Amino acid sequence: MSDKKKAIENLGRRHFLRNSAVTGVAGAGLAGGFGAGALMNSRQARAAENGVEVAPGELDEYYGFWSGGHQGEVRVLGIPSMRELMRIPVFNIDSATGWGITNESKRIMGDSARFLNGDCHHPHISMTDGRYDGKYLFINDKANTRVARIRLDIMKTDKITTIPNVQAIHGLRLQKVPHTKYVFANAELPIPQVNDGRDLENPENYFTMFNAIDAESMEVAWQVIVDGNLDNTDADYTGRFVASTCYNSEKGMTLADTMRAERDWVVVFDVDAIEAAVAAGEFETLGDSEVPVLDGRKGSKLTRYIPIPKNPHGLNTSPDGQYFIANGKLSPTCSIIGIDKLPALFDDAIEPRDTVLAEPELGLGPLHTTFDGRGNAYTTLFIDSQVAKWNIEDAIRAYNGEEVNYIRQKLDVHYQPGHNHASLTETRDADGKWLVVLSKFSKDRFLPVGPLHPENDQLIDISGEEMKLVHDGPTFAEPHDCILARADQISPSRIWSRDDPTFAETVAMAEADGVNIETENKVIRDGNKVRVYMISVAPQFGLTEFKVKQGDEVTVVVTNLDQVEDLTHGFVMVNHGASMEIGPQQTASVTFTADKPGVHWYYCSWFCHAMHMEMTGRMLVEKA
Ligand code: K7E
Ligand code: CUA
Ligand code: CA
């Protein structure tokens, strides 16, 4: 049976089951492909039957963290329901929460607050011993060469770092073992070194770098210059090796040039050797930056270059720690690199190609691979619009001449998939339950919404022998990648701690003004700067009016004294572009110029009480 036919039949089967009065029993029996019906817990069984419905009031089994692409945010979904639970603004401006508008968020954005856009690709959760520790999530910004960190206890961005000396941070992965000491980030596009106007016309003098950021301080620890460019990356389970794909070994400046060579490469970094070289002072600094820059070009002891078929894309480490898998893109193959061969490669005991254990043919346009923890890999085929499920050991056997079919199944997806991600796939806990496929095109899958279409994030049940497509999820531009963690691995706070560093500077400012921010409502004048401190308790602001002079720079600081979970207030100053969220026990502040004389109302924008509409006040601006 063709895969398309199978998919159609699966759809019919789901439809039948949804309408069946005896779904509980019939589901396990009829959905024969699931096989282990009796072993499935009731939620999984129901999800399989109903297409992943999680009943009202029930909680999801997994958190999904979605890159928001060039929308610049991170989104939190529940899996398997695919319900969107939250949005976390990162590199964008957010009208609701005031991200990019409040003083606290601008402090976190730092110098880069002048940029109003970002382009997120790769969200990854910090790990200890190869397992999610639920502390941080990191994400890249390709558009403005930044890396951000989100604190998963409050689900807010807490650090943003601009990476010097390079352009366009793309591939991003974390050190898995012994813990996430480094965030590894690939700068994709080569530039002159130093990029100060020299070598404009001399691409042979352009270089890019592999970057390591200290996960705690978020300072750039070191940078390694490479040949070619850098696309995607992943780390191993020993802590020593990180591998990145390069699609532009030619250092071509045009599309045609980047496709000239038959082979590009995977470059492997030896983190131990790099740290030793930094400690020994074997580095330079460039321009104004003080970050150690090391030379990892061909011949360096810090790197090895493994030739693989042309223009590869994704790079994925298998959860058993045995393989780096590079996805062929222009080649219909994946290249399986044996991680246990790498020490010998760095000792020059073997040749680079000796590390390649197999190059299985999978289909057209392999972009990314993910794993079920049972020895199978799932590779997206962009051009074929399919996911190929294949067995890694069988692929190696076939490469060594045995007659064995390593392809287990090909499933149509809709359409043109980029990343895919199986539950817990990038940790030792890969559990092979759910597979998310991020399809770049949705075409006819949804009601038309104009020339711009949503992407289509599809959920596939991989718990049985056969992949089953169970959900279509339209999303806005553009989730390049996502990550799934078990619900018990993430423990968010219910209300803010008064000691939270997010607003510590604001609290210190109040102290300097002699204001007890938790009990007092006070207006402090400091030249033409006015600081308005008020508490809020539903449904009232501590101040229902305050007076300033035209031209004053006004900072409004609101402290939400409510201790009730979910009781968020907002503060909006009408006609002044000021808007922010103030969660329970949070302090937030916003600064604007009172440039128009007259009465200006402020109101609470977050529905907090039956009398929420009445939660208002007036700013009285005297004519200058
Ligand atoms: Cu879109 Cu990981 Cu940036 Cu592939 S990347 S598709
Ligand atoms: Cu406070 Cu609405
Ligand atoms: Ca190339």
XYZ file of C-alpha atoms and ligand atoms in Angstrom:
633
model
C 0.000 0.000 0.000
C 1.311 3.437 -0.806
C 2.044 5.738 2.081
C -0.522 8.199 0.836
C -3.162 5.486 0.794
C -2.170 4.455 4.284
C -2.463 8.017 5.486
C -5.928 8.269 3.982
C -6.929 5.002 5.570
C -5.596 6.201 8.907
C -7.727 9.292 8.608
C -10.790 7.153 7.909
C -10.005 4.935 10.837
C -9.695 7.880 13.185
C -12.968 9.248 11.947
C -14.669 5.940 12.587
C -13.221 5.625 16.052
C -14.198 9.123 17.008
C -17.797 8.236 16.271
C -17.711 4.841 17.882
C -19.659 4.265 21.077
C -17.124 1.749 22.337
C -13.920 3.589 21.641
C -12.118 2.301 24.704
C -12.088 -1.307 23.584
C -12.450 -0.875 19.865
C -9.618 1.641 19.825
C -6.953 -0.744 21.016
C -8.159 -3.530 18.766
C -8.869 -1.684 15.547
C -5.862 0.585 15.630
C -3.855 -2.560 15.067
C -0.727 -0.652 14.200
C -0.407 0.522 17.782
C 0.041 -3.101 18.782
C 0.611 -2.692 22.465
C -2.857 -1.316 23.143
C -3.052 -2.932 26.539
C 0.219 -1.314 27.567
C -0.875 2.203 26.728
C -2.093 4.294 29.556
C -5.615 5.564 29.211
C -4.562 9.044 28.141
C -2.412 7.723 25.329
C -5.132 5.368 24.217
C -7.644 8.165 24.200
C -5.219 10.417 22.400
C -4.705 7.763 19.778
C -8.424 7.319 19.295
C -9.503 10.910 19.401
C -6.569 12.365 17.627
C -4.860 13.686 20.813
C -7.709 15.324 22.546
C -6.855 16.098 26.138
C -10.220 16.485 27.866
C -11.216 19.861 29.325
C -9.590 20.246 32.717
C -6.985 17.575 32.039
C -3.316 18.431 31.826
C -0.860 17.538 29.104
C 1.932 15.022 29.592
C 4.652 17.135 27.994
C 5.729 20.725 27.702
C 6.630 21.805 24.213
C 8.801 24.874 23.735
C 8.459 26.248 20.250
C 10.753 28.661 18.504
C 8.723 31.630 17.289
C 11.010 32.113 14.299
C 11.247 35.630 12.928
C 8.389 36.591 15.199
C 11.169 36.619 17.822
C 9.444 34.837 20.715
C 9.218 31.401 22.301
C 5.864 29.661 22.662
C 4.868 27.067 25.211
C 2.540 24.297 24.099
C 1.029 21.328 25.876
C 1.601 17.975 24.195
C -0.278 15.955 23.027
C -3.119 18.479 22.924
C -0.969 21.015 21.008
C -2.769 23.708 22.993
C -0.776 26.928 23.151
C -0.244 27.684 26.849
C 1.946 30.769 26.862
C 4.126 33.049 24.779
C 7.480 34.214 26.060
C 8.681 37.376 24.339
C 12.434 37.343 23.781
C 13.787 39.375 20.853
C 10.453 41.039 20.040
C 8.292 43.728 21.596
C 5.190 42.494 23.377
C 2.185 44.726 23.849
C 0.536 42.609 26.542
C 3.388 42.004 28.953
C 5.313 45.161 28.126
C 8.417 43.247 27.043
C 10.654 45.817 25.366
C 8.547 48.581 26.949
C 9.210 48.191 30.680
C 12.448 49.296 32.302
C 13.040 45.782 33.634
C 12.854 44.193 30.159
C 14.974 46.940 28.598
C 17.677 46.286 31.206
C 17.691 42.617 30.193
C 17.755 43.479 26.488
C 20.701 45.785 27.137
C 22.328 47.505 24.170
C 20.296 45.445 21.774
C 16.993 46.961 22.994
C 17.271 49.197 19.935
C 16.408 46.214 17.743
C 12.694 45.534 17.501
C 13.053 42.183 15.767
C 14.680 38.805 16.130
C 14.769 35.433 14.399
C 14.626 32.435 16.726
C 15.510 28.961 15.510
C 16.754 26.572 18.159
C 15.329 26.323 21.680
C 17.191 23.985 24.049
C 16.782 23.160 27.745
C 19.737 23.005 30.136
C 20.897 19.555 31.189
C 22.678 17.760 33.973
C 24.246 14.416 33.068
C 22.432 14.324 29.746
C 18.969 14.917 31.222
C 16.851 18.064 31.335
C 17.287 19.891 34.635
C 14.429 22.307 33.918
C 16.465 25.387 34.809
C 16.950 27.350 31.601
C 15.977 27.405 27.980
C 18.368 28.992 25.489
C 17.547 30.323 22.032
C 19.432 31.972 19.178
C 18.652 35.152 17.256
C 19.929 34.818 13.719
C 18.727 38.299 12.752
C 20.801 40.292 15.254
C 23.472 37.762 16.303
C 22.283 37.157 19.843
C 21.685 34.330 22.283
C 19.017 34.581 24.978
C 18.264 32.647 28.120
C 14.801 32.033 29.539
C 14.380 31.140 33.209
C 11.968 28.218 33.233
C 10.849 28.912 36.819
C 9.151 32.147 35.739
C 9.111 31.496 31.967
C 10.636 34.889 31.249
C 13.778 35.904 29.403
C 16.506 36.864 31.875
C 19.654 37.371 29.764
C 20.444 38.410 26.216
C 23.998 38.388 24.901
C 25.207 39.839 21.621
C 27.990 37.710 20.151
C 30.935 39.832 18.945
C 33.097 39.317 15.829
C 30.496 37.248 13.946
C 27.197 37.493 12.079
C 23.983 35.463 12.204
C 23.926 32.964 15.096
C 22.122 29.922 13.727
C 22.794 26.402 15.065
C 22.597 26.325 18.860
C 22.982 23.376 21.211
C 23.996 22.816 24.782
C 26.717 20.843 26.443
C 24.910 17.769 27.799
C 27.570 16.274 30.063
C 28.533 16.653 32.881
C 26.145 19.593 32.775
C 25.342 22.584 30.568
C 28.433 24.645 31.215
C 28.458 25.967 27.649
C 25.918 27.055 25.100
C 27.415 26.252 21.690
C 26.368 28.618 18.944
C 27.298 28.610 15.264
C 27.709 31.885 13.424
C 26.543 31.062 9.928
C 27.814 33.785 7.625
C 31.541 34.500 7.102
C 32.729 38.115 7.384
C 36.081 39.936 7.198
C 38.148 39.784 10.375
C 38.075 42.538 11.652
C 34.836 43.651 9.951
C 35.695 47.350 9.912
C 35.662 48.058 6.197
C 38.724 46.048 5.278
C 38.593 43.137 2.829
C 35.162 44.055 1.480
C 36.006 42.594 -1.916
C 38.132 39.705 -0.632
C 35.871 36.835 0.403
C 38.938 34.621 0.834
C 39.605 36.695 3.944
C 36.124 36.190 5.359
C 35.796 33.755 8.246
C 33.164 32.704 10.716
C 33.399 31.254 14.206
C 32.084 28.608 16.555
C 31.092 30.239 19.849
C 30.841 28.994 23.411
C 28.801 31.026 25.875
C 29.024 30.405 29.617
C 25.513 29.218 30.495
C 25.496 30.840 33.945
C 27.133 34.214 33.277
C 25.992 34.366 29.631
C 29.406 35.851 28.757
C 31.070 34.578 25.610
C 33.779 32.187 26.874
C 35.681 31.680 23.612
C 35.375 31.660 19.837
C 37.001 29.346 17.306
C 37.657 30.464 13.727
C 36.788 27.790 11.165
C 37.128 27.204 7.470
C 33.919 27.345 5.449
C 30.734 28.267 7.282
C 28.689 26.746 10.108
C 25.080 25.605 10.011
C 23.705 23.242 12.680
C 25.452 21.686 15.662
C 25.083 19.186 18.492
C 27.152 17.990 21.436
C 28.033 14.465 22.541
C 27.486 12.594 25.825
C 31.141 12.658 26.924
C 31.395 16.437 27.148
C 34.449 16.465 24.850
C 33.080 16.732 21.299
C 30.733 19.043 19.449
C 30.024 18.655 15.727
C 28.728 21.216 13.233
C 27.665 20.984 9.620
C 29.157 23.272 6.982
C 27.313 23.741 3.691
C 29.591 26.422 2.341
C 33.052 24.880 2.369
C 33.513 26.775 -0.898
C 33.047 30.067 0.927
C 30.850 30.968 -2.010
C 29.158 34.342 -2.064
C 26.359 33.191 -4.377
C 23.981 30.232 -4.369
C 25.739 28.623 -7.310
C 29.109 28.986 -5.605
C 27.904 27.283 -2.419
C 26.949 24.199 -4.445
C 30.169 23.833 -6.416
C 31.961 21.202 -4.333
C 30.776 17.585 -4.330
C 31.481 17.397 -0.627
C 31.286 19.822 2.243
C 32.036 18.679 5.781
C 31.240 18.202 9.409
C 33.700 20.006 11.645
C 34.286 18.427 15.066
C 35.454 20.574 17.982
C 37.495 19.154 20.858
C 36.213 21.133 23.846
C 38.954 19.796 26.155
C 41.669 20.897 23.723
C 40.040 24.309 23.287
C 39.838 24.883 27.049
C 43.506 23.861 27.387
C 44.495 26.271 24.605
C 42.576 29.116 26.273
C 44.268 28.325 29.600
C 47.670 28.308 27.841
C 46.969 31.723 26.321
C 47.002 30.425 22.743
C 44.516 32.985 21.495
C 44.093 36.497 20.187
C 41.414 39.099 20.653
C 39.806 41.046 17.832
C 38.717 44.659 17.664
C 37.017 45.940 20.822
C 36.133 42.465 22.033
C 38.023 40.759 24.849
C 36.739 37.295 24.003
C 39.546 34.773 23.358
C 39.575 33.882 19.647
C 41.327 30.626 18.706
C 42.320 29.345 15.278
C 40.448 26.159 14.409
C 41.065 26.205 10.693
C 42.306 23.073 8.913
C 45.477 21.761 10.519
C 44.532 23.018 13.979
C 44.677 20.592 16.897
C 41.316 21.954 18.069
C 39.235 20.653 15.158
C 38.888 17.905 12.572
C 37.059 18.207 9.248
C 35.114 15.159 8.046
C 34.078 15.352 4.359
C 30.443 14.409 3.727
C 28.079 14.853 0.756
C 27.316 18.387 -0.370
C 25.400 21.058 1.545
C 24.371 19.175 4.699
C 21.959 20.765 7.168
C 20.877 19.235 10.519
C 23.304 17.630 12.953
C 21.836 15.313 15.582
C 23.380 13.192 18.325
C 21.716 9.845 18.975
C 20.432 9.517 22.547
C 22.636 6.456 23.174
C 25.609 8.764 22.628
C 27.036 6.660 19.787
C 26.477 8.753 16.678
C 26.528 12.205 15.189
C 24.119 12.163 12.253
C 24.525 14.807 9.550
C 21.568 15.320 7.234
C 22.350 15.508 3.531
C 19.918 18.136 2.173
C 21.299 18.166 -1.390
C 22.268 14.524 -1.003
C 19.510 11.936 -0.345
C 21.639 10.501 2.455
C 22.505 10.949 6.103
C 26.089 10.491 7.257
C 26.502 8.484 10.470
C 29.670 9.451 12.333
C 30.879 7.117 15.090
C 31.620 9.248 18.131
C 33.886 6.550 19.587
C 36.123 6.957 16.514
C 36.783 10.613 17.261
C 39.577 10.233 19.853
C 41.560 8.232 17.246
C 40.813 10.888 14.634
C 42.202 13.614 16.889
C 45.247 11.388 17.527
C 45.671 11.181 13.729
C 45.480 7.388 14.007
C 42.678 7.247 11.412
C 41.527 9.312 8.437
C 38.476 11.617 8.682
C 36.321 9.415 6.415
C 37.110 6.396 8.633
C 34.715 7.899 11.200
C 31.765 7.607 8.793
C 30.018 4.332 9.639
C 27.269 4.519 7.027
C 25.566 6.832 4.560
C 22.045 5.428 4.244
C 19.884 6.668 1.385
C 16.606 7.977 2.800
C 14.877 10.127 0.192
C 15.011 13.649 -1.180
C 16.055 16.586 0.965
C 16.938 15.126 4.390
C 17.035 18.068 6.824
C 16.808 16.881 10.428
C 16.831 13.583 12.320
C 15.318 12.650 15.654
C 15.255 9.433 17.679
C 12.888 7.189 19.615
C 15.395 5.613 22.011
C 14.660 2.185 20.486
C 17.336 2.351 17.804
C 15.217 4.093 15.181
C 15.806 7.457 13.582
C 13.208 9.725 11.958
C 14.444 12.013 9.217
C 12.474 14.783 7.543
C 12.562 14.731 3.752
C 11.860 18.281 2.646
C 11.441 17.617 -1.048
C 9.536 14.335 -0.669
C 7.264 15.861 2.039
C 7.774 12.797 4.189
C 9.271 11.534 7.397
C 11.434 8.460 6.940
C 11.659 6.083 9.893
C 14.809 4.003 9.674
C 16.890 1.725 11.851
C 20.419 2.899 12.570
C 22.060 -0.497 13.160
C 20.457 -1.928 10.039
C 21.691 1.060 8.041
C 25.244 0.355 9.201
C 24.852 -3.343 8.343
C 23.582 -2.471 4.872
C 26.489 -0.076 4.335
C 28.803 -2.985 5.174
C 27.263 -5.110 2.448
C 24.569 -7.086 4.255
C 21.200 -7.379 2.564
C 18.958 -5.655 4.992
C 16.248 -3.047 4.581
C 16.825 -0.287 7.074
C 13.777 1.802 6.045
C 10.878 1.025 8.403
C 8.226 3.418 7.089
C 7.738 6.625 5.172
C 4.864 8.841 6.222
C 3.475 11.758 4.211
C 3.464 15.077 6.034
C 1.902 18.375 4.910
C 4.043 19.849 3.538
C 7.818 20.239 3.189
C 9.016 19.466 6.719
C 12.020 21.208 8.285
C 12.779 20.150 11.825
C 11.217 17.224 13.579
C 11.521 16.421 17.259
C 10.651 13.259 19.186
C 9.868 13.462 22.899
C 13.075 13.801 24.977
C 15.135 12.845 21.922
C 18.164 14.919 22.758
C 18.616 13.419 26.209
C 19.310 9.985 27.657
C 15.554 9.755 28.389
C 14.365 9.614 24.741
C 11.041 7.820 25.166
C 9.699 7.392 21.643
C 6.132 8.507 22.303
C 5.484 11.646 20.269
C 7.034 13.137 17.190
C 6.439 16.737 16.162
C 7.072 17.583 12.518
C 7.337 21.256 11.639
C 6.016 21.528 8.121
C 6.930 24.744 6.331
C 3.883 24.860 4.072
C 0.224 24.246 4.885
C -1.357 24.966 1.487
C -4.808 23.313 1.571
C -4.828 22.091 5.178
C -6.658 25.043 6.747
C -9.247 27.696 5.922
C -7.524 30.237 3.679
C -6.331 33.365 5.467
C -4.907 35.410 2.622
C -1.640 35.139 0.760
C 0.340 34.479 3.931
C -0.268 30.925 5.131
C 0.404 29.473 8.551
C 2.986 26.744 8.943
C 1.703 23.332 9.940
C 3.104 21.652 13.046
C 2.001 18.043 12.912
C 1.894 15.588 15.770
C 2.668 11.963 15.103
C 2.243 9.053 17.479
C 5.431 6.957 17.329
C 4.725 4.739 20.333
C 3.890 1.763 18.120
C 5.572 0.099 15.164
C 3.861 2.435 12.753
C 3.893 6.237 12.742
C 0.381 7.718 12.978
C -0.380 11.311 12.095
C -2.805 12.553 14.761
C -2.930 16.348 14.679
C -2.476 19.374 12.423
C -1.390 22.523 14.253
C -1.333 25.834 12.397
C 1.390 28.184 13.657
C 2.580 31.655 12.874
C 5.974 32.459 11.413
C 8.004 30.390 11.902
C 8.778 27.599 14.295
C 12.062 26.286 12.955
C 12.412 23.918 15.849
C 10.788 22.805 19.087
C 11.672 20.758 22.108
C 9.574 18.464 24.306
C 10.126 17.828 28.011
C 8.089 15.696 30.392
C 5.714 17.779 32.503
C 7.475 16.684 35.697
C 10.811 18.043 34.417
C 9.639 21.660 34.524
C 8.520 23.322 37.788
C 7.282 26.864 37.249
C 6.554 29.211 40.160
C 2.923 30.126 40.801
C 3.569 33.692 41.953
C 6.644 35.939 41.904
C 9.177 35.977 44.714
C 9.684 39.455 46.140
C 13.437 38.754 45.910
C 13.339 38.109 42.166
C 16.379 39.644 40.442
C 14.171 40.751 37.516
C 13.039 43.825 39.443
C 15.829 44.098 42.059
C 17.147 47.318 40.489
C 13.708 48.872 40.593
C 13.339 47.956 44.261
C 16.793 49.453 44.925
C 15.713 52.667 43.163
C 12.708 52.888 45.508
C 14.943 52.347 48.513
C 17.205 55.138 47.318
C 14.088 57.315 47.063
C 13.198 56.366 50.653
C 10.044 54.580 49.538
C 8.879 51.266 50.960
C 7.628 49.825 47.736
C 5.380 47.254 49.424
C 3.434 49.654 51.627
C 3.717 53.189 50.254
C 2.188 55.170 47.421
C 4.422 58.142 46.752
C 5.418 60.632 44.074
C 9.085 61.647 44.094
C 10.273 64.620 42.073
C 13.902 64.722 40.979
C 14.366 67.744 38.670
C 12.145 67.047 35.670
C 12.113 63.361 36.453
C 9.126 62.120 38.420
C 8.882 58.664 39.965
C 5.389 57.484 40.846
C 5.293 54.514 43.210
C 2.019 52.728 43.718
C 0.827 49.404 44.971
C -2.052 47.526 43.425
C -4.581 45.286 45.112
C -7.582 44.143 43.107
C -9.501 46.172 42.065
C -7.542 49.326 42.925
C -4.333 51.137 42.227
C -2.767 52.721 45.314
C -3.006 56.120 43.582
C -6.129 57.180 41.725
C -4.473 60.392 40.642
C -1.062 62.042 40.490
C 0.088 65.374 39.147
C 3.120 66.165 36.952
C 4.263 69.031 34.735
C 4.273 69.012 30.953
C 7.635 67.724 29.752
C 8.378 65.640 32.837
C 9.916 62.223 32.347
C 7.569 60.027 34.354
C 8.403 56.578 35.692
C 5.454 54.637 37.065
C 6.382 51.765 39.373
C 3.587 49.369 40.289
C 3.885 46.619 42.881
C 1.152 43.996 42.787
C 0.512 43.005 46.396
C -2.026 40.328 45.540
C -0.813 36.905 46.565
C -3.469 34.999 44.708
C -2.282 32.722 41.906
C -3.350 33.983 38.456
C -4.203 37.491 39.714
C -2.271 39.642 37.276
C -2.820 43.385 36.931
C -1.874 45.543 34.017
C -0.953 49.200 33.790
C -1.734 51.194 30.663
C -1.277 54.963 30.382
C -3.679 55.996 27.643
C -2.105 57.763 24.637
C 1.436 57.292 25.970
C 2.427 53.884 24.551
C 2.934 52.542 28.074
C 1.655 49.043 28.856
C 2.805 46.317 31.195
C 1.947 43.194 33.123
C 2.294 43.112 36.901
C 1.946 39.528 38.158
C 1.157 38.620 41.733
C 4.008 39.899 43.984
C 5.796 41.437 40.976
C 7.122 44.971 40.645
C 7.221 46.485 37.167
C 7.965 49.954 35.875
C 7.595 51.966 32.715
C 8.984 55.359 31.744
C 7.419 57.886 29.353
C 7.317 61.639 28.764
C 4.248 63.555 29.879
C 4.375 65.783 26.798
C 0.674 66.685 26.572
C -1.028 68.867 29.185
C -4.425 67.701 30.397
C -6.030 64.661 31.937
C -4.699 61.255 30.988
C -6.367 58.173 32.359
C -4.563 55.031 33.282
C -6.271 51.693 33.674
C -5.678 48.059 34.535
C -5.464 46.025 31.329
C -5.541 42.545 32.828
C -8.978 41.321 33.889
C -8.501 40.880 37.621
C -11.807 41.356 39.436
C -15.523 42.009 38.910
C -14.634 45.696 39.282
C -11.673 45.461 36.885
C -13.148 48.082 34.546
C -13.186 50.505 37.462
C -9.495 49.938 38.243
C -8.395 53.295 36.875
C -6.687 56.568 37.780
C -5.801 59.951 36.277
C -2.499 61.581 35.483
C -3.001 65.351 35.667
C -0.470 67.144 33.508
C -0.068 70.873 34.217
C 0.769 73.117 31.291
C 4.428 74.091 31.255
Cu 15.197 26.064 9.874
Cu 17.377 24.335 12.405
Cu 17.391 27.140 11.431
Cu 16.564 23.421 9.706
S 16.952 25.286 10.690
S 14.739 23.655 8.785
Cu -6.358 44.990 38.063
Cu -7.665 44.517 36.197
Ca 28.624 23.415 -0.537
